[in-house]
Tab-separated table of C-alpha atoms and ligand atoms in Angstrom:
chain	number	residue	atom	x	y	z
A	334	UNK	CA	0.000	0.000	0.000
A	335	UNK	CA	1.180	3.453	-0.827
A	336	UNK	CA	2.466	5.315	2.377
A	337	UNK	CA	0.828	8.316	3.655
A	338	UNK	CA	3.083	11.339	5.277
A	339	UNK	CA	1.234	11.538	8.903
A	340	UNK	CA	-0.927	14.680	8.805
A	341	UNK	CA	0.893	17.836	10.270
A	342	UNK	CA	-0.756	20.838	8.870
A	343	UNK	CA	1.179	24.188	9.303
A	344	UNK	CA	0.589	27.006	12.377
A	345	UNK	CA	-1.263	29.821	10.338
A	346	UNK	CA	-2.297	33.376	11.487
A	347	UNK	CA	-5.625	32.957	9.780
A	348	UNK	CA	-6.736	36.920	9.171
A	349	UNK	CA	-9.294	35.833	7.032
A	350	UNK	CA	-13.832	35.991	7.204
A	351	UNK	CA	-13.338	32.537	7.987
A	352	UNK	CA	-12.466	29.984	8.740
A	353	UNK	CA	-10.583	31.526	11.514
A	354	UNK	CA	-8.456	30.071	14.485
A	355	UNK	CA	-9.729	27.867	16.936
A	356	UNK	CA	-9.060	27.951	20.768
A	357	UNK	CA	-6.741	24.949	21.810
A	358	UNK	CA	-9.786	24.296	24.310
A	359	UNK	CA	-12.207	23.436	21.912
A	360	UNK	CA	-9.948	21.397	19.639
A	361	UNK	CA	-9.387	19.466	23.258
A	362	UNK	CA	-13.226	19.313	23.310
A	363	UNK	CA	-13.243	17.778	19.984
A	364	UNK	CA	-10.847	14.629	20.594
A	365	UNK	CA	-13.106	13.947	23.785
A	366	UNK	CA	-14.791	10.154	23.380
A	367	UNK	CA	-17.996	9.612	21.154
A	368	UNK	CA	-21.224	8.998	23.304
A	369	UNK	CA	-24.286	7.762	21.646
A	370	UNK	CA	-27.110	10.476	20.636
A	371	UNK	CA	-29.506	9.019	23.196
A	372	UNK	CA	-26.880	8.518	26.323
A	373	UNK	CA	-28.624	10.999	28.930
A	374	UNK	CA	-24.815	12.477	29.082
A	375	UNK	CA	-25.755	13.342	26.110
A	376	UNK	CA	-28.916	14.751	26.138
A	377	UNK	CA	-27.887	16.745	28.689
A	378	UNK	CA	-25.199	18.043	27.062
A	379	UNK	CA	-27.790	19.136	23.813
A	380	UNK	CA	-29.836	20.737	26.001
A	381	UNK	CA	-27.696	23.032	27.637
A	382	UNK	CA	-25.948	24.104	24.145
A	383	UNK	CA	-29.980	25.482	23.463
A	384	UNK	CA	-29.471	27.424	26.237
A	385	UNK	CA	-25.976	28.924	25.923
A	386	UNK	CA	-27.374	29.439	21.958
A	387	UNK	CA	-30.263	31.573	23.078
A	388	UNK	CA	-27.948	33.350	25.373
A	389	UNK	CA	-25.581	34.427	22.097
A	390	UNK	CA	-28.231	35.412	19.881
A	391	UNK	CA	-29.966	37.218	22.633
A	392	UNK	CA	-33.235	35.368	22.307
A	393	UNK	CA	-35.805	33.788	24.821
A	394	UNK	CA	-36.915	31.431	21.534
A	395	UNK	CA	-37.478	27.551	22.897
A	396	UNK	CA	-36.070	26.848	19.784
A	397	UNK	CA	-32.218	27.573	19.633
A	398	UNK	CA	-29.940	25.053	18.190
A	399	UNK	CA	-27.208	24.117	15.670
A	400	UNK	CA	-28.468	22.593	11.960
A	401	UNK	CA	-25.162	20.138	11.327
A	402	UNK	CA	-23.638	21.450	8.192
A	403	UNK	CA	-21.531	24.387	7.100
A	404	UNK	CA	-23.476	27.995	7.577
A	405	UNK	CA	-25.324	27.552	4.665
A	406	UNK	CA	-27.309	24.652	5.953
A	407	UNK	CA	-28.803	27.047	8.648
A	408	UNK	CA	-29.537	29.407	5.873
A	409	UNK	CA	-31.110	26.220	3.436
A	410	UNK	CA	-32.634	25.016	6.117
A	411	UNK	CA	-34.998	28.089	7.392
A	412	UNK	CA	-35.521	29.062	3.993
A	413	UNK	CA	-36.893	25.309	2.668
A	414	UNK	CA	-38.965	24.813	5.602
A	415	UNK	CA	-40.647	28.383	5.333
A	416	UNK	CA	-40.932	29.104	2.116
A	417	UNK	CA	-43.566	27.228	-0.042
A	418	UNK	CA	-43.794	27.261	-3.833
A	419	UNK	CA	-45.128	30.826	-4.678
A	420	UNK	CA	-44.319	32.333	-1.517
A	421	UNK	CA	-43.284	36.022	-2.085
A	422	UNK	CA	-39.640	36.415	-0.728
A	423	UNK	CA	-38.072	39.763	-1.093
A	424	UNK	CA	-33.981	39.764	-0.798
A	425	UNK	CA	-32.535	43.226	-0.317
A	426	UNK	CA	-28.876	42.827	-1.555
A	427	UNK	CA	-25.722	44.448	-0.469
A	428	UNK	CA	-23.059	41.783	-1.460
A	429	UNK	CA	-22.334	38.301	-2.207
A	430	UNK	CA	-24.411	36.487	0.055
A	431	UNK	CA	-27.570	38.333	-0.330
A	432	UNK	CA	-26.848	36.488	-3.810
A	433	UNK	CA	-26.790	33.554	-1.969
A	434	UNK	CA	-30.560	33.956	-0.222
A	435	UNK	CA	-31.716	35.086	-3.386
A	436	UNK	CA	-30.572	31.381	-4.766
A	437	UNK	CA	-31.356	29.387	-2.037
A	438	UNK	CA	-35.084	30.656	-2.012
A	439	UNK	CA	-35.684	30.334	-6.184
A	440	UNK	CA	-34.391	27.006	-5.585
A	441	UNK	CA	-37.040	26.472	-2.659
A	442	UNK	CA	-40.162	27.715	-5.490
A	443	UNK	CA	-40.349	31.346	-3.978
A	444	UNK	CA	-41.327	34.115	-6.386
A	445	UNK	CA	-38.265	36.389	-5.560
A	446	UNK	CA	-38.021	40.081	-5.900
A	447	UNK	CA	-34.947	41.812	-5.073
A	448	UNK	CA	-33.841	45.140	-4.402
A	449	UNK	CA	-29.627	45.674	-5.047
A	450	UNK	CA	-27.380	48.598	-3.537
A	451	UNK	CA	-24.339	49.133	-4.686
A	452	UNK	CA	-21.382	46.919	-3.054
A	453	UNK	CA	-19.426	48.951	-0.400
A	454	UNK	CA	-22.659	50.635	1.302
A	455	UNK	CA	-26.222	49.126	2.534
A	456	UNK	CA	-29.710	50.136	2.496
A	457	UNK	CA	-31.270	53.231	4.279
A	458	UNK	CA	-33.845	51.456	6.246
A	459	UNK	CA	-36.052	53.315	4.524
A	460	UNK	CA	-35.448	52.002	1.233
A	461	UNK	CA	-36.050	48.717	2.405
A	462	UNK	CA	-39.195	49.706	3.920
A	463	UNK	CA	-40.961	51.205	0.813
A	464	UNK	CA	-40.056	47.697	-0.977
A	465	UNK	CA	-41.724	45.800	1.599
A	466	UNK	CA	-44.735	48.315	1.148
A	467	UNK	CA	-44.485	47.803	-2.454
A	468	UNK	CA	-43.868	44.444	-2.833
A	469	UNK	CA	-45.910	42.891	0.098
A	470	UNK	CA	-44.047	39.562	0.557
A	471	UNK	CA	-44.601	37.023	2.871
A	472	UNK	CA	-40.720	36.894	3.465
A	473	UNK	CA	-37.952	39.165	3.844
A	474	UNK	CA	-34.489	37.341	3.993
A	475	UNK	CA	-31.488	39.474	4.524
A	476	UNK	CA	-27.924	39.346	5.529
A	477	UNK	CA	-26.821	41.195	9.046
A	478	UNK	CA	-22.980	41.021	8.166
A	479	UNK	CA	-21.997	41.551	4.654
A	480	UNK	CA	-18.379	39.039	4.656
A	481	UNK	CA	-18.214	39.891	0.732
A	482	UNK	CA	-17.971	43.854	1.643
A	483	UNK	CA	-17.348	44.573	5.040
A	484	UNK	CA	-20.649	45.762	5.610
A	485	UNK	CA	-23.231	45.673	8.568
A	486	UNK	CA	-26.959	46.705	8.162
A	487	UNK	CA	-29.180	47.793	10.711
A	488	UNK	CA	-32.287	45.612	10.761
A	489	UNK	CA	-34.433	47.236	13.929
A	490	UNK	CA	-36.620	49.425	12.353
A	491	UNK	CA	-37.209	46.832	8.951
A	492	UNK	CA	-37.637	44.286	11.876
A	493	UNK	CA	-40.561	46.471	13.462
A	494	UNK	CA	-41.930	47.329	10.125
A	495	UNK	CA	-42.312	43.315	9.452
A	496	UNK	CA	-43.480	42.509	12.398
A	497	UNK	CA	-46.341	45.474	12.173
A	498	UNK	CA	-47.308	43.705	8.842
A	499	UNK	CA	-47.283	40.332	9.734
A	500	UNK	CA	-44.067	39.431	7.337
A	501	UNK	CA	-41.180	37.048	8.455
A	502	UNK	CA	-37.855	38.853	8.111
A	503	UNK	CA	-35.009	36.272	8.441
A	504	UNK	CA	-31.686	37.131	8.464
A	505	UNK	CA	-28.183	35.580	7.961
A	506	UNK	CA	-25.792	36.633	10.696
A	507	UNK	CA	-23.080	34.436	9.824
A	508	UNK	CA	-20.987	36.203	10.025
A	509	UNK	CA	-22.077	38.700	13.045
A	510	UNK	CA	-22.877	36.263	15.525
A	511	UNK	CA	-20.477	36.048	18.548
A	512	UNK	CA	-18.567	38.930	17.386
A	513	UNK	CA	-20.864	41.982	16.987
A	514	UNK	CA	-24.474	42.339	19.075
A	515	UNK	CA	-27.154	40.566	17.154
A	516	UNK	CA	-30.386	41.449	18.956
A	517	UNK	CA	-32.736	38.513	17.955
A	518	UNK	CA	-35.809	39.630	19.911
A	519	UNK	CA	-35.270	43.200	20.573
A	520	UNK	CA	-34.904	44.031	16.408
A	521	UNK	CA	-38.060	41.836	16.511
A	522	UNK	CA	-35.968	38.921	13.826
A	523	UNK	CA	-38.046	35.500	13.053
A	524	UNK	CA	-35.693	33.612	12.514
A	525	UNK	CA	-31.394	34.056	12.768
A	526	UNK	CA	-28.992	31.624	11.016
A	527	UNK	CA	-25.630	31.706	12.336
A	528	UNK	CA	-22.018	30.112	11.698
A	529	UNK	CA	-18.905	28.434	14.274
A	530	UNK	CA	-16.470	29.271	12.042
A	531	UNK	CA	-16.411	33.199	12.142
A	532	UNK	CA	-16.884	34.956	15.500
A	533	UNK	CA	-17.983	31.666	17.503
A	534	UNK	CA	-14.133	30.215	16.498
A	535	UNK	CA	-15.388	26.867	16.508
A	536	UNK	CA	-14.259	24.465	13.204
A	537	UNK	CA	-16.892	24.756	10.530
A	538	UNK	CA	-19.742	22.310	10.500
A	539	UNK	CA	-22.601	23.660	12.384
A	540	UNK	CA	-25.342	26.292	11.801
A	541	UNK	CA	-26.580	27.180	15.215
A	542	UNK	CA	-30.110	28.727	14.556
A	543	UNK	CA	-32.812	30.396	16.185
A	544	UNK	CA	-36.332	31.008	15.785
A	545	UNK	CA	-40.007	32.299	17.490
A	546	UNK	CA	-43.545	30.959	17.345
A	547	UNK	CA	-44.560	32.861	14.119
A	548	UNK	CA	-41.895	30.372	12.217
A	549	UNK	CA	-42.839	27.256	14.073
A	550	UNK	CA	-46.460	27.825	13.285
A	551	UNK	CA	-45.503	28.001	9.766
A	552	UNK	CA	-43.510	24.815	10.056
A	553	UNK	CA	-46.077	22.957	12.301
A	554	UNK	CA	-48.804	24.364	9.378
A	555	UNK	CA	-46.371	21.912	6.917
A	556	UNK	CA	-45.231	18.749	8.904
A	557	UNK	CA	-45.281	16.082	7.145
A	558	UNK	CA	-47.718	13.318	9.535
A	559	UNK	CA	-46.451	9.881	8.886
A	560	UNK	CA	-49.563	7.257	7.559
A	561	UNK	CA	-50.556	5.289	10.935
A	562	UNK	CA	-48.553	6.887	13.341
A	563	UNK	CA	-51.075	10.254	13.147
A	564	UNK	CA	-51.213	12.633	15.968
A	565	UNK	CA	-54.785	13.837	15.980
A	566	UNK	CA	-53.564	17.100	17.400
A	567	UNK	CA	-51.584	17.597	14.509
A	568	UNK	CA	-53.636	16.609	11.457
A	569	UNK	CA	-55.382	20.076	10.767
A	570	UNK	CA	-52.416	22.174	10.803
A	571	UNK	CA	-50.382	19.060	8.852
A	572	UNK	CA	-53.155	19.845	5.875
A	573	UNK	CA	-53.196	23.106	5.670
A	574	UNK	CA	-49.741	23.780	4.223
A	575	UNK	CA	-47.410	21.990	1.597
A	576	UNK	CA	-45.258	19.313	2.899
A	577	UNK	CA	-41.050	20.589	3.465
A	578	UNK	CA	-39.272	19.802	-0.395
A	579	UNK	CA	-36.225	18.437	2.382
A	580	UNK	CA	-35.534	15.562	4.706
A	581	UNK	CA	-32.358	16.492	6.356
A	582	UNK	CA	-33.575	20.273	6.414
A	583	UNK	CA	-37.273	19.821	7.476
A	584	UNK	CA	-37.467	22.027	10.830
A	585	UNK	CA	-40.895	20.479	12.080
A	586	UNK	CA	-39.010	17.078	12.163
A	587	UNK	CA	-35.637	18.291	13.464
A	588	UNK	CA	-36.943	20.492	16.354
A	589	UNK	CA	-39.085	17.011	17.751
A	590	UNK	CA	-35.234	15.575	17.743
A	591	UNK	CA	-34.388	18.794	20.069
A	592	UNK	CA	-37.212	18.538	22.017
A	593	UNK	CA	-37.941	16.440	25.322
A	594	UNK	CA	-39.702	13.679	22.490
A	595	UNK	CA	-36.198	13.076	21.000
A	596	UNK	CA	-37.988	11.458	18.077
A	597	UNK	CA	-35.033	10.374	15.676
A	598	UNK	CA	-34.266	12.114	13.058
A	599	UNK	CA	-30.609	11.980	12.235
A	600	UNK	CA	-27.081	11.338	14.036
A	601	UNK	CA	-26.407	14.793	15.675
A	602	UNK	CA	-22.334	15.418	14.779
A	603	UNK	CA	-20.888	14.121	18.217
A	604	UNK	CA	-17.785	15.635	18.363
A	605	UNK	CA	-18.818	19.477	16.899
A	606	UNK	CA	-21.392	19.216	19.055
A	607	UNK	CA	-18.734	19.335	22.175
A	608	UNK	CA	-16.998	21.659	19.953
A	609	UNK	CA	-19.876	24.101	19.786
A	610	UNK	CA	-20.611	23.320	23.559
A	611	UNK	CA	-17.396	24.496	24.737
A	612	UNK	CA	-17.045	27.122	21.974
A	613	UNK	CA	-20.357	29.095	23.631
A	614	UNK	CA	-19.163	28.294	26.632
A	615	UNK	CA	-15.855	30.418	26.316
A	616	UNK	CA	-17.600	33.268	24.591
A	617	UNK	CA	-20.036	33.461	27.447
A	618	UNK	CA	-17.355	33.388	29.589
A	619	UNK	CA	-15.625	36.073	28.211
A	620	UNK	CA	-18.584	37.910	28.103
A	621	UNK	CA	-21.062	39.463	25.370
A	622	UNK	CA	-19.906	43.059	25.637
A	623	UNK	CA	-16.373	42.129	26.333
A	624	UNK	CA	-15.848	39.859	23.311
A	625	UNK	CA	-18.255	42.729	21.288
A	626	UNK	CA	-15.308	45.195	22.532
A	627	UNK	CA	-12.157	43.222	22.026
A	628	UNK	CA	-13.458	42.729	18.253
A	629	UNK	CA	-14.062	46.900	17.748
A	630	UNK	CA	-10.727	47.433	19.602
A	631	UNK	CA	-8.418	45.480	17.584
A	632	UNK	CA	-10.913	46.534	14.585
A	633	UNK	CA	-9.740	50.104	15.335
A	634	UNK	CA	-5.985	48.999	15.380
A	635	UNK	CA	-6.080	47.185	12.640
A	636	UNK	CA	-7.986	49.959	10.295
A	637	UNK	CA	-5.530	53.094	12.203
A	638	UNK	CA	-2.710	50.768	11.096
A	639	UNK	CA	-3.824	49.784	7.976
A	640	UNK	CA	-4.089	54.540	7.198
A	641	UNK	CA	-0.885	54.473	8.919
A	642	UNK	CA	1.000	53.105	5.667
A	643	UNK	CA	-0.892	55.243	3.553
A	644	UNK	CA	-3.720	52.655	2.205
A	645	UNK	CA	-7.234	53.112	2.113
A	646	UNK	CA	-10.634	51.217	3.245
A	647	UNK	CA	-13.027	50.079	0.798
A	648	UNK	CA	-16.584	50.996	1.387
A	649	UNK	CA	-18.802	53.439	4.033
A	650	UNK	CA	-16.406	53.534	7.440
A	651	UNK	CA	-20.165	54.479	8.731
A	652	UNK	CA	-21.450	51.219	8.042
A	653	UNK	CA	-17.885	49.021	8.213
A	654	UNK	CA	-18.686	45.289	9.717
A	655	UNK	CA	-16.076	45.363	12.611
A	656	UNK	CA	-15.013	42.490	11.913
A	657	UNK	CA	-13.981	42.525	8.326
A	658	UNK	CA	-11.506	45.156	6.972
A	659	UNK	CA	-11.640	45.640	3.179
A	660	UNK	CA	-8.950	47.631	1.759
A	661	UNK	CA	-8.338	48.603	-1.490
A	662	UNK	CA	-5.551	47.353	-3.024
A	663	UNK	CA	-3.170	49.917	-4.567
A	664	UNK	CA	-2.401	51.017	-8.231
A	665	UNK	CA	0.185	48.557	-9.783
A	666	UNK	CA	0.241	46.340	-6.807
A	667	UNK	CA	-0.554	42.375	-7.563
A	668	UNK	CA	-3.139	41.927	-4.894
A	669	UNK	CA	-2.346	37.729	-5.072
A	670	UNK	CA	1.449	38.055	-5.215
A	671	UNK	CA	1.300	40.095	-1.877
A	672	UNK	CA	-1.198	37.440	-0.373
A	673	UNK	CA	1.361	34.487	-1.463
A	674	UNK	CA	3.971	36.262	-0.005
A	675	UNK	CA	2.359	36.880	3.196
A	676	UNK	CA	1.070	33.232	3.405
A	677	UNK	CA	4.811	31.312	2.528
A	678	UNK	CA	6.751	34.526	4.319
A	679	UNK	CA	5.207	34.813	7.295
A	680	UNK	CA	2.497	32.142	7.331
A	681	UNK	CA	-0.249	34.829	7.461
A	682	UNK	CA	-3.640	33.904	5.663
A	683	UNK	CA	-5.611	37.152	3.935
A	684	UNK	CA	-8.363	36.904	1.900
A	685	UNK	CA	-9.457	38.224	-1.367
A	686	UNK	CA	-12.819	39.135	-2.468
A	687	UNK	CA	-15.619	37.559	-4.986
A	688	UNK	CA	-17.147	38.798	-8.008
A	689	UNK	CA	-16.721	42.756	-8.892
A	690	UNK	CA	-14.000	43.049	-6.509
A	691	UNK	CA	-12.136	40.228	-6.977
A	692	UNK	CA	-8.704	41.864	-7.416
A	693	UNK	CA	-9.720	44.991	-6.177
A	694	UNK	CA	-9.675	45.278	-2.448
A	695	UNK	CA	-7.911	42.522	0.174
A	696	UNK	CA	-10.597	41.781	2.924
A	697	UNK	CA	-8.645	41.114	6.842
A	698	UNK	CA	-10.890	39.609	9.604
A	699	UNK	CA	-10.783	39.863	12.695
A	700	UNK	CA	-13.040	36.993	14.412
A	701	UNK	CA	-12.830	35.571	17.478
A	702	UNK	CA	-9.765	33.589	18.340
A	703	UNK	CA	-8.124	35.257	15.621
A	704	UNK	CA	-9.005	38.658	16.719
A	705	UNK	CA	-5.843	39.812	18.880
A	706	UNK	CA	-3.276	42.337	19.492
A	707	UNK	CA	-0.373	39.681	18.732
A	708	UNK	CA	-2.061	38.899	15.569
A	709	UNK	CA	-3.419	42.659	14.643
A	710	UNK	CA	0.700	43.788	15.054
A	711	UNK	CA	2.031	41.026	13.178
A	712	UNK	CA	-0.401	41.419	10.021
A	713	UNK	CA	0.123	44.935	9.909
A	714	UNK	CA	4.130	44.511	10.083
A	715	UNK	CA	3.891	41.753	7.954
A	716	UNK	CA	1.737	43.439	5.665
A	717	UNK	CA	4.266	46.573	5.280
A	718	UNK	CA	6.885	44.509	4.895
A	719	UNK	CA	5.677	43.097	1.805
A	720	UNK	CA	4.108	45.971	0.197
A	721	UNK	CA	7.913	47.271	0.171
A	722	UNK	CA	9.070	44.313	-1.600
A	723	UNK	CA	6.603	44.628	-3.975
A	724	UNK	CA	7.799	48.109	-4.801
A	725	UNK	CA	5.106	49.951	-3.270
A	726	UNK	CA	6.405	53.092	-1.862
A	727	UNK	CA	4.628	53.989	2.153
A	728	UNK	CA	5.898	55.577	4.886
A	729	UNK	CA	7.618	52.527	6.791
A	730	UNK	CA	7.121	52.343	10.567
A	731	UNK	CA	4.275	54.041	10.440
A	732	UNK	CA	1.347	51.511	10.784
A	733	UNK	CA	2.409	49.518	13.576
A	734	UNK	CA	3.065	52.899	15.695
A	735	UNK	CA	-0.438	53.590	14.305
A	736	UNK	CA	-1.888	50.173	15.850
A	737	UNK	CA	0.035	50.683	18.727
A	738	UNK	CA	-1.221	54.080	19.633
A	739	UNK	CA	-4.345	52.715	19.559
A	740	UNK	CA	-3.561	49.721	22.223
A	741	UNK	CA	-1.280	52.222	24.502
A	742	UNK	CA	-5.108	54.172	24.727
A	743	UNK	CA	-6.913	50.882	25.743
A	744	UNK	CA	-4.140	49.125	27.737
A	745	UNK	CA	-4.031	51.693	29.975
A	746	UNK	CA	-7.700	51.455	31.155
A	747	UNK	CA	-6.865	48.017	31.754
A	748	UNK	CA	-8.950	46.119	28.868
A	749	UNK	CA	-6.316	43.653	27.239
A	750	UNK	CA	-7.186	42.339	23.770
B	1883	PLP	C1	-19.390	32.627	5.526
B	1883	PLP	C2	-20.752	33.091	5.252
B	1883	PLP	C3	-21.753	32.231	4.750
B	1883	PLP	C4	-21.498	30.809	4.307
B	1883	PLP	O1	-20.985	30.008	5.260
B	1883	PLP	P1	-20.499	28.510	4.967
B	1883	PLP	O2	-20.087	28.056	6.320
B	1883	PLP	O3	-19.360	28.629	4.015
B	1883	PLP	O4	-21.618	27.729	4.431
B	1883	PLP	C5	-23.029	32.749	4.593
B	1883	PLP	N1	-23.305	34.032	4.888
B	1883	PLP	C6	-22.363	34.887	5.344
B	1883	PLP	C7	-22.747	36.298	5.640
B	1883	PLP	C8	-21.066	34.444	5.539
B	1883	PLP	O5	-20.145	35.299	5.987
């Protein structure tokens, strides 16, 4: 048999929108043994990740747990069990992955209308308001955290103006969640689809969710009732929808496998499961508005450093996701060679960015594990360093001191980051 090289991936300063570092504590968490789905160890164990999710999305929704699959599962799986052919979804788009709900709800049979703003800003609430008036959907899906752009949109006031009408708004906070206040109930959100590998800093692989009674009497209106095994409690609101176009992603059958019933539906993902567990754990530990802070801090550091050498931030500053820094990249400059050189030089990951502005700005996270002075200093060195080799005149010294004016200020009233 051919021999394999044992597996020994390489350190990395991951400084991209994902995936990002992971605390040694919750790979630990990962290697712990497997116990079986129905072990009351186990149970247990499910049951308290609902609560530590409701406590991150800052929700008193029953139901608050992971989908197992990458982000987009959370996303697929909302939007397939809400959404029935005809539905009337409108998709305000700011970036990429406004795209992406846009996709995911043709594919579920919606009639989609969509409203696009130009990439580097969002919507005035307004503007999102007269659509809804105009359009009247049953549906508004929209992203909290544009990854694609660096940019954040407030959703309170389109959240009160749903919830006035009677329209689900559901919204993708990938990549917000864990890193940047995401106010489920207060902004009045249906339903919130989440990520681990962003903010949370857990391995990619689960899509904690949330969502109220308005989307669980939709679901319940669609559950599928199985021939012979009828719950007469169920059998009106089973008829008076269409049944869920998905096994793995129908939410009437996978909140009964969350619930005290623990009717099977499939193998929950053992080991991200203590991942995600221990994940919550630390970020509750740290605190909500201490981990919100340490990502605006270093945010500030990185962006002050970032002027310092004389480059400049793509999109609205006004409206800039803290925790992703686009940048444009300079005149003459090979945006990929100074990535490459910053991966194999200094074994710093950066990312680029997807369709009109691929090539055109660099995007640097700064999520959760990842998100620290060590690694803010050493990107922004690193970063300089390169730009020289590649010919790209700046004034050298400069961005560090610029970072590390910014941590002298917040060092001093004792926050470390
Ligand atoms: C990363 C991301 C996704 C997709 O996540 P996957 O884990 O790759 O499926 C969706 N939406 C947003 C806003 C993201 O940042």
């Amino acid at each position: 048999m051919k021999k394999y090289k044992e597996l020994n991936p390489s350190l990395r300063t991951i400084m991209t929108p994902g995936p990002v570092e992971v605390d040694p504590r919750v790979l630990r968490a990962m290697s712990f043994p497997i116990l079986g789905q129905f072990d009351p160890e186990f149970t247990s164990l499910m049951n308290e990740t609902m609560e530590l999710v409701r406590d991150v999305f800052q929700t008193n929704n029953q139901w608050s747990y992971p989908v197992d699959g990458t982000s987009r599962s959370g996303l697929e799986a909302v939007l397939v069990s809400i959404i029935q052919p005809g539905d009337k979804v409108l998709v305000p788009i700011y970036g990429r992955f406004g795209h992406l709900l846009v996709e995911i709800a043709e594919r579920c049979g919606a009639d989609v209308v969509h409203i696009e703003t130009e990439w580097g800003g969002v919507f005035d609430p307004e503007t999102v308001i007269e659509a809804i008036h105009e359009h009247k959907p049953g549906i508004v899906a929209m992203v909290h955290g544009e990854t694609s752009t660096g940019q954040m949109q407030p959703l309170a006031e389109i959240g009160r103006t749903c919830r006035e009408l009677d329209i689900l708004l559901v919204v993708d906070a990938v990549a917000t969640i864990g890193g940047v206040p995401v106010e489920t109930d207060n902004w009045m959100l249906d339903a919130v689809m989440g990520g681990t590998q962003k903010c949370i800093s857990v391995p990619s692989g689960m899509a904690p969710i949330t969502y109220n009674d308005r989307i669980e009497r939709k679901l319940l209106s669609r559950k599928r009732v199985e021939r012979g095994l009828r719950d007469p409690a169920n059998v009106e609101l089973a008829n008076d929808g269409q049944m869920i176009r998905s096994n793995y992603f129908d939410l009437s059958q996978i909140q009964d496998y969350w619930s005290a019933a623990r009717l099977n539906h499939h193998t929950e993902a053992t080991s991200m499961l203590y991942a995600l567990h221990e994940g919550l754990r630390i970020l509750l530990e740290e605190g909500l508005e201490a981990r919100f802070l340490r990502h605006e801090l270093n945010a500030r550091a990185l962006v002050q450093g970032v002027k310092g050498m004389g480059l400049t931030l793509f999109g609205n500053e006004e409206s800039k996701l803290t925790c992703v820094t686009c940048i444009n990249i300079p005149e003459g400059i090979d945006g990929e060679a100074v990535r490459s050189r910053l991966l194999h030089d200094f074994g710093i990951e950066i990312a680029s960015s997807f369709g009109p502005l691929k090539g055109k700005i660099w995007r640097i996270g700064t999520m959760g594990f990842s998100c620290n002075q060590k690694n803010v200093l050493h990107t922004l060195g690193a970063l300089e360093a390169v730009l020289i080799r590649e010919g790209y005149r700046l004034p050298a010294g400069e961005a560090v001191q610029a970072a590390l004016d910014v941590y002298s200020v917040v060092n001093k009233e004792g926050i470390s980051c």
